[in-house]
Amino acid sequence: WTYGRLPCAKAAFGGWAALPFAKRAACFISFAALLERDKGRLAAALSQEQGKPLKPFAVGEVKMAIGKAKACADSANELVPEEYERNTKGRCTCLWAPRGVVAAICPWNFPLAIAVNKMLCPLVGGNTVVLKPSPMTPLSTLLLSDLAMEAFPPGVVNILAGGSDVGAVLVEHPDVATVTFTGSSATGKRIMASASPSLKKVLLELGGNDPAIVLPGSDVAALAPQLFQKVGFQHTR
């Protein structure tokens, strides 16, 4: 199944990359409308699977995804040639080109918002995507598959579930040009090592356990509920 999605993404790349930005933007708007249509179902699945309260957190995460889809349609995102120097000898122009297939590996804490972000940002630039949700929260992300099939041409967005074995295939496969990963530092190190033989571009957002420091003189009674809420928001499993 993993190997089947990669050829689809590769085959769709040329057509998607050649598509004018205005037509890509229309796909983003369509995707946002579909998210809006199904926001109740998506929020309920997210709350039941990941554990965050339905309101405001699960509903809020769906709203974040809708906002991202709409933002990606903004014409300001179009990558156009940039001339940054001109003189009597000539000019220097920066040209932007899509890289190809992007493998996006997502964490469990924001199964919709991070998935949509990792899915759509590469599409803006003309890349295609194979996205893998966390095996702890696959359902919320897999529900996006039907919506993506309605909004985008075949093969442009591919979502598949699985464990670290699927992730390893994506990272090492020669048809993948870029890997984006959000998760633990230990896994990030393994991804960087696995991607290095083929010199893939790797984008890592790695987590940790950050302390909350309450300084002397602070209103502990007022801060405690806020700190507890933030911890609960991130770690609801």
mmCIF file of C-alpha atoms in Angstrom:
data_model
loop_
_atom_site.group_PDB
_atom_site.id
_atom_site.type_symbol
_atom_site.label_atom_id
_atom_site.label_comp_id
_atom_site.label_asym_id
_atom_site.label_seq_id
_atom_site.Cartn_x
_atom_site.Cartn_y
_atom_site.Cartn_z
ATOM 1 C CA TRP A 1 0.000 0.000 0.000
ATOM 2 C CA THR A 2 2.801 2.436 0.885
ATOM 3 C CA TYR A 3 4.639 1.714 -2.338
ATOM 4 C CA GLY A 4 1.373 2.147 -4.239
ATOM 5 C CA ARG A 5 0.760 5.686 -2.955
ATOM 6 C CA LEU A 6 4.251 6.928 -3.794
ATOM 7 C CA PRO A 7 3.946 6.276 -7.558
ATOM 8 C CA CYS A 8 0.563 8.004 -7.496
ATOM 9 C CA ALA A 9 2.086 11.075 -5.883
ATOM 10 C CA LYS A 10 4.991 11.034 -8.314
ATOM 11 C CA ALA A 11 2.702 10.670 -11.335
ATOM 12 C CA ALA A 12 0.506 13.557 -10.180
ATOM 13 C CA PHE A 13 3.427 15.885 -9.546
ATOM 14 C CA GLY A 14 3.974 17.166 -13.076
ATOM 15 C CA GLY A 15 0.372 18.154 -13.666
ATOM 16 C CA TRP A 16 -0.049 19.779 -10.268
ATOM 17 C CA ALA A 17 3.229 21.692 -10.562
ATOM 18 C CA ALA A 18 2.178 23.031 -13.974
ATOM 19 C CA LEU A 19 -1.228 24.155 -12.732
ATOM 20 C CA PRO A 20 -1.577 27.954 -12.443
ATOM 21 C CA PHE A 21 -1.736 29.141 -8.859
ATOM 22 C CA ALA A 22 -5.278 30.427 -9.298
ATOM 23 C CA LYS A 23 -6.456 26.880 -10.040
ATOM 24 C CA ARG A 24 -4.552 25.481 -7.073
ATOM 25 C CA ALA A 25 -6.149 28.183 -4.926
ATOM 26 C CA ALA A 26 -9.581 27.057 -6.094
ATOM 27 C CA CYS A 27 -8.751 23.582 -4.753
ATOM 28 C CA PHE A 28 -7.802 25.052 -1.368
ATOM 29 C CA ILE A 29 -11.076 26.972 -1.208
ATOM 30 C CA SER A 30 -12.980 23.814 -2.095
ATOM 31 C CA PHE A 31 -11.133 21.895 0.615
ATOM 32 C CA ALA A 32 -11.927 24.616 3.175
ATOM 33 C CA ALA A 33 -15.619 24.417 2.244
ATOM 34 C CA LEU A 34 -15.600 20.646 2.702
ATOM 35 C CA LEU A 35 -13.930 20.996 6.111
ATOM 36 C CA GLU A 36 -16.599 23.523 7.040
ATOM 37 C CA ARG A 37 -19.336 21.160 5.868
ATOM 38 C CA ASP A 38 -18.005 18.253 7.935
ATOM 39 C CA LYS A 39 -16.687 20.223 10.920
ATOM 40 C CA GLY A 40 -19.090 18.589 13.374
ATOM 41 C CA ARG A 41 -18.113 15.070 12.359
ATOM 42 C CA LEU A 42 -14.410 15.926 12.347
ATOM 43 C CA ALA A 43 -14.498 17.603 15.761
ATOM 44 C CA ALA A 44 -16.423 14.685 17.304
ATOM 45 C CA ALA A 45 -13.978 12.120 15.912
ATOM 46 C CA LEU A 46 -11.024 14.213 17.076
ATOM 47 C CA SER A 47 -12.386 14.520 20.612
ATOM 48 C CA GLN A 48 -13.256 10.828 20.888
ATOM 49 C CA GLU A 49 -9.950 9.622 19.482
ATOM 50 C CA GLN A 50 -7.394 12.089 20.817
ATOM 51 C CA GLY A 51 -9.159 12.982 24.040
ATOM 52 C CA LYS A 52 -9.272 16.778 23.990
ATOM 53 C CA PRO A 53 -12.626 18.298 25.031
ATOM 54 C CA LEU A 54 -15.049 18.852 22.177
ATOM 55 C CA LYS A 55 -15.499 22.526 23.054
ATOM 56 C CA PRO A 56 -13.520 24.605 22.695
ATOM 57 C CA PHE A 57 -10.467 22.523 21.808
ATOM 58 C CA ALA A 58 -11.569 19.962 19.194
ATOM 59 C CA VAL A 59 -13.907 22.445 17.535
ATOM 60 C CA GLY A 60 -11.125 25.028 17.682
ATOM 61 C CA GLU A 61 -8.662 22.681 15.999
ATOM 62 C CA VAL A 62 -11.070 22.111 13.107
ATOM 63 C CA LYS A 63 -11.438 25.880 12.790
ATOM 64 C CA MET A 64 -7.652 26.154 12.633
ATOM 65 C CA ALA A 65 -7.607 23.679 9.751
ATOM 66 C CA ILE A 66 -10.323 25.604 7.902
ATOM 67 C CA GLY A 67 -8.437 28.854 8.399
ATOM 68 C CA LYS A 68 -5.238 27.306 7.063
ATOM 69 C CA ALA A 69 -6.964 26.059 3.927
ATOM 70 C CA LYS A 70 -8.404 29.491 3.253
ATOM 71 C CA ALA A 71 -5.071 31.197 3.933
ATOM 72 C CA CYS A 72 -3.273 28.963 1.438
ATOM 73 C CA ALA A 73 -5.562 30.267 -1.307
ATOM 74 C CA ASP A 74 -4.289 33.830 -0.839
ATOM 75 C CA SER A 75 -2.602 35.084 -4.013
ATOM 76 C CA ALA A 76 0.262 36.405 -1.846
ATOM 77 C CA ASN A 77 1.422 32.773 -1.496
ATOM 78 C CA GLU A 78 2.170 32.410 -5.205
ATOM 79 C CA LEU A 79 5.887 31.813 -5.728
ATOM 80 C CA VAL A 80 6.934 34.203 -8.475
ATOM 81 C CA PRO A 81 10.449 35.051 -9.741
ATOM 82 C CA GLU A 82 12.171 37.617 -7.542
ATOM 83 C CA GLU A 83 14.701 39.998 -9.033
ATOM 84 C CA TYR A 84 17.078 41.152 -6.322
ATOM 85 C CA GLU A 85 19.848 42.851 -8.317
ATOM 86 C CA ARG A 86 20.155 44.585 -11.680
ATOM 87 C CA ASN A 87 23.076 46.534 -13.097
ATOM 88 C CA THR A 88 24.790 47.277 -16.400
ATOM 89 C CA LYS A 89 26.167 43.735 -16.603
ATOM 90 C CA GLY A 90 22.878 41.953 -16.130
ATOM 91 C CA ARG A 91 20.454 40.941 -13.416
ATOM 92 C CA CYS A 92 20.073 38.313 -10.700
ATOM 93 C CA THR A 93 16.718 36.583 -10.345
ATOM 94 C CA CYS A 94 15.620 33.972 -7.833
ATOM 95 C CA LEU A 95 13.395 31.292 -9.368
ATOM 96 C CA TRP A 96 11.260 29.001 -7.213
ATOM 97 C CA ALA A 97 10.664 25.398 -8.253
ATOM 98 C CA PRO A 98 8.708 22.584 -6.572
ATOM 99 C CA ARG A 99 10.778 19.696 -5.257
ATOM 100 C CA GLY A 100 8.458 16.765 -5.994
ATOM 101 C CA VAL A 101 6.920 14.311 -3.547
ATOM 102 C CA VAL A 102 6.835 15.413 0.096
ATOM 103 C CA ALA A 103 6.490 12.812 2.860
ATOM 104 C CA ALA A 104 4.705 14.316 5.866
ATOM 105 C CA ILE A 105 4.777 12.423 9.174
ATOM 106 C CA CYS A 106 2.432 13.788 11.832
ATOM 107 C CA PRO A 107 2.172 13.594 15.641
ATOM 108 C CA TRP A 108 -0.790 12.613 17.825
ATOM 109 C CA ASN A 109 -1.462 15.875 19.678
ATOM 110 C CA PHE A 110 -2.992 17.890 16.786
ATOM 111 C CA PRO A 111 -4.110 15.211 14.311
ATOM 112 C CA LEU A 112 -6.110 17.617 12.135
ATOM 113 C CA ALA A 113 -4.394 20.988 12.397
ATOM 114 C CA ILE A 114 -0.850 19.736 11.883
ATOM 115 C CA ALA A 115 -1.935 17.296 9.176
ATOM 116 C CA VAL A 116 -3.678 20.031 7.204
ATOM 117 C CA ASN A 117 -0.692 22.336 7.634
ATOM 118 C CA LYS A 118 1.776 19.691 6.460
ATOM 119 C CA MET A 119 -0.541 18.734 3.600
ATOM 120 C CA LEU A 120 -1.332 22.151 2.181
ATOM 121 C CA CYS A 121 1.924 24.078 2.525
ATOM 122 C CA PRO A 122 3.798 21.821 0.054
ATOM 123 C CA LEU A 123 0.806 21.937 -2.311
ATOM 124 C CA VAL A 124 1.018 25.734 -2.461
ATOM 125 C CA GLY A 125 4.442 25.410 -4.071
ATOM 126 C CA GLY A 126 3.395 22.728 -6.558
ATOM 127 C CA ASN A 127 4.542 19.631 -4.679
ATOM 128 C CA THR A 128 2.481 16.506 -4.041
ATOM 129 C CA VAL A 129 2.126 14.888 -0.619
ATOM 130 C CA VAL A 130 2.075 11.477 1.030
ATOM 131 C CA LEU A 131 0.943 12.032 4.612
ATOM 132 C CA LYS A 132 1.145 9.560 7.506
ATOM 133 C CA PRO A 133 -0.717 10.242 10.759
ATOM 134 C CA SER A 134 0.417 9.009 14.135
ATOM 135 C CA PRO A 135 -0.593 5.383 14.755
ATOM 136 C CA MET A 136 -2.113 6.610 18.040
ATOM 137 C CA THR A 137 -4.561 8.988 16.290
ATOM 138 C CA PRO A 138 -5.056 7.867 12.678
ATOM 139 C CA LEU A 139 -8.836 8.213 12.368
ATOM 140 C CA SER A 140 -9.081 12.001 12.577
ATOM 141 C CA THR A 141 -6.540 12.386 9.786
ATOM 142 C CA LEU A 142 -7.878 9.564 7.629
ATOM 143 C CA LEU A 143 -11.268 11.299 7.609
ATOM 144 C CA LEU A 144 -9.570 13.979 5.515
ATOM 145 C CA SER A 145 -8.999 11.487 2.691
ATOM 146 C CA ASP A 146 -12.495 11.699 1.234
ATOM 147 C CA LEU A 147 -12.436 15.478 1.413
ATOM 148 C CA ALA A 148 -9.058 15.637 -0.310
ATOM 149 C CA MET A 149 -10.304 13.342 -3.066
ATOM 150 C CA GLU A 150 -13.143 15.780 -3.727
ATOM 151 C CA ALA A 151 -11.001 18.904 -3.639
ATOM 152 C CA PHE A 152 -7.770 17.894 -5.392
ATOM 153 C CA PRO A 153 -6.804 16.040 -8.574
ATOM 154 C CA PRO A 154 -6.030 12.317 -8.168
ATOM 155 C CA GLY A 155 -2.686 11.547 -6.564
ATOM 156 C CA VAL A 156 -1.971 15.068 -5.316
ATOM 157 C CA VAL A 157 -2.870 14.220 -1.696
ATOM 158 C CA ASN A 158 -2.284 10.715 -0.346
ATOM 159 C CA ILE A 159 -2.996 9.715 3.266
ATOM 160 C CA LEU A 160 -2.011 6.351 4.685
ATOM 161 C CA ALA A 161 -1.880 4.890 8.167
ATOM 162 C CA GLY A 162 0.774 2.737 9.731
ATOM 163 C CA GLY A 163 3.572 2.512 12.236
ATOM 164 C CA SER A 164 7.274 3.256 12.141
ATOM 165 C CA ASP A 165 7.759 0.720 9.334
ATOM 166 C CA VAL A 166 5.613 2.837 7.006
ATOM 167 C CA GLY A 167 7.460 5.963 8.082
ATOM 168 C CA ALA A 168 10.791 4.300 7.342
ATOM 169 C CA VAL A 169 9.685 3.458 3.802
ATOM 170 C CA LEU A 170 8.633 7.050 3.198
ATOM 171 C CA VAL A 171 11.887 8.468 4.524
ATOM 172 C CA GLU A 172 14.123 6.114 2.558
ATOM 173 C CA HIS A 173 12.194 5.891 -0.722
ATOM 174 C CA PRO A 174 14.016 7.432 -3.715
ATOM 175 C CA ASP A 175 10.828 9.046 -5.054
ATOM 176 C CA VAL A 176 10.520 11.241 -1.931
ATOM 177 C CA ALA A 177 12.321 14.570 -2.268
ATOM 178 C CA THR A 178 11.470 16.127 1.109
ATOM 179 C CA VAL A 179 10.496 14.795 4.531
ATOM 180 C CA THR A 180 8.673 16.872 7.136
ATOM 181 C CA PHE A 181 8.274 15.405 10.612
ATOM 182 C CA THR A 182 6.838 16.593 13.918
ATOM 183 C CA GLY A 183 7.533 14.400 16.923
ATOM 184 C CA SER A 184 10.216 13.264 19.314
ATOM 185 C CA SER A 185 13.878 14.188 19.108
ATOM 186 C CA ALA A 186 14.890 10.518 19.081
ATOM 187 C CA THR A 187 12.764 9.767 16.013
ATOM 188 C CA GLY A 188 13.936 12.980 14.374
ATOM 189 C CA LYS A 189 17.546 11.815 14.679
ATOM 190 C CA ARG A 190 16.691 8.502 13.034
ATOM 191 C CA ILE A 191 14.885 10.266 10.198
ATOM 192 C CA MET A 192 17.825 12.569 9.578
ATOM 193 C CA ALA A 193 20.195 9.614 9.481
ATOM 194 C CA SER A 194 17.955 7.601 7.138
ATOM 195 C CA ALA A 195 17.438 10.535 4.766
ATOM 196 C CA SER A 196 21.088 11.546 4.558
ATOM 197 C CA PRO A 197 22.303 8.952 1.991
ATOM 198 C CA SER A 198 19.974 10.425 -0.647
ATOM 199 C CA LEU A 199 20.464 14.032 0.568
ATOM 200 C CA LYS A 200 16.749 14.577 1.055
ATOM 201 C CA LYS A 201 15.639 17.909 2.424
ATOM 202 C CA VAL A 202 14.420 17.300 5.983
ATOM 203 C CA LEU A 203 12.273 19.598 8.098
ATOM 204 C CA LEU A 204 12.051 18.632 11.755
ATOM 205 C CA GLU A 205 9.875 20.060 14.526
ATOM 206 C CA LEU A 206 11.002 18.156 17.591
ATOM 207 C CA GLY A 207 9.351 18.188 20.995
ATOM 208 C CA GLY A 208 10.363 17.924 24.581
ATOM 209 C CA ASN A 209 9.068 18.473 28.093
ATOM 210 C CA ASP A 210 9.314 22.190 28.747
ATOM 211 C CA PRO A 211 8.960 23.499 32.314
ATOM 212 C CA ALA A 212 6.615 26.273 33.382
ATOM 213 C CA ILE A 213 8.487 28.676 35.667
ATOM 214 C CA VAL A 214 6.384 30.612 38.170
ATOM 215 C CA LEU A 215 8.394 33.543 39.505
ATOM 216 C CA PRO A 216 8.269 34.861 43.077
ATOM 217 C CA GLY A 217 5.513 37.378 43.558
ATOM 218 C CA SER A 218 3.219 35.736 41.010
ATOM 219 C CA ASP A 219 -0.430 35.090 41.731
ATOM 220 C CA VAL A 220 -0.195 31.302 42.053
ATOM 221 C CA ALA A 221 -3.937 30.857 42.563
ATOM 222 C CA ALA A 222 -4.626 32.637 39.260
ATOM 223 C CA LEU A 223 -1.820 30.929 37.312
ATOM 224 C CA ALA A 224 -2.440 27.341 38.452
ATOM 225 C CA PRO A 225 -5.692 26.797 36.487
ATOM 226 C CA GLN A 226 -4.104 28.285 33.345
ATOM 227 C CA LEU A 227 -1.045 26.036 33.597
ATOM 228 C CA PHE A 228 -3.177 22.986 34.243
ATOM 229 C CA GLN A 229 -5.363 23.823 31.238
ATOM 230 C CA LYS A 230 -2.351 24.108 28.923
ATOM 231 C CA VAL A 231 -0.911 20.807 30.136
ATOM 232 C CA GLY A 232 -4.270 19.115 29.705
ATOM 233 C CA PHE A 233 -4.666 20.582 26.218
ATOM 234 C CA GLN A 234 -1.394 19.099 25.013
ATOM 235 C CA HIS A 235 -1.485 15.781 26.862
ATOM 236 C CA THR A 236 -5.051 14.564 26.764
ATOM 237 C CA ARG A 237 -4.425 10.909 26.021
#
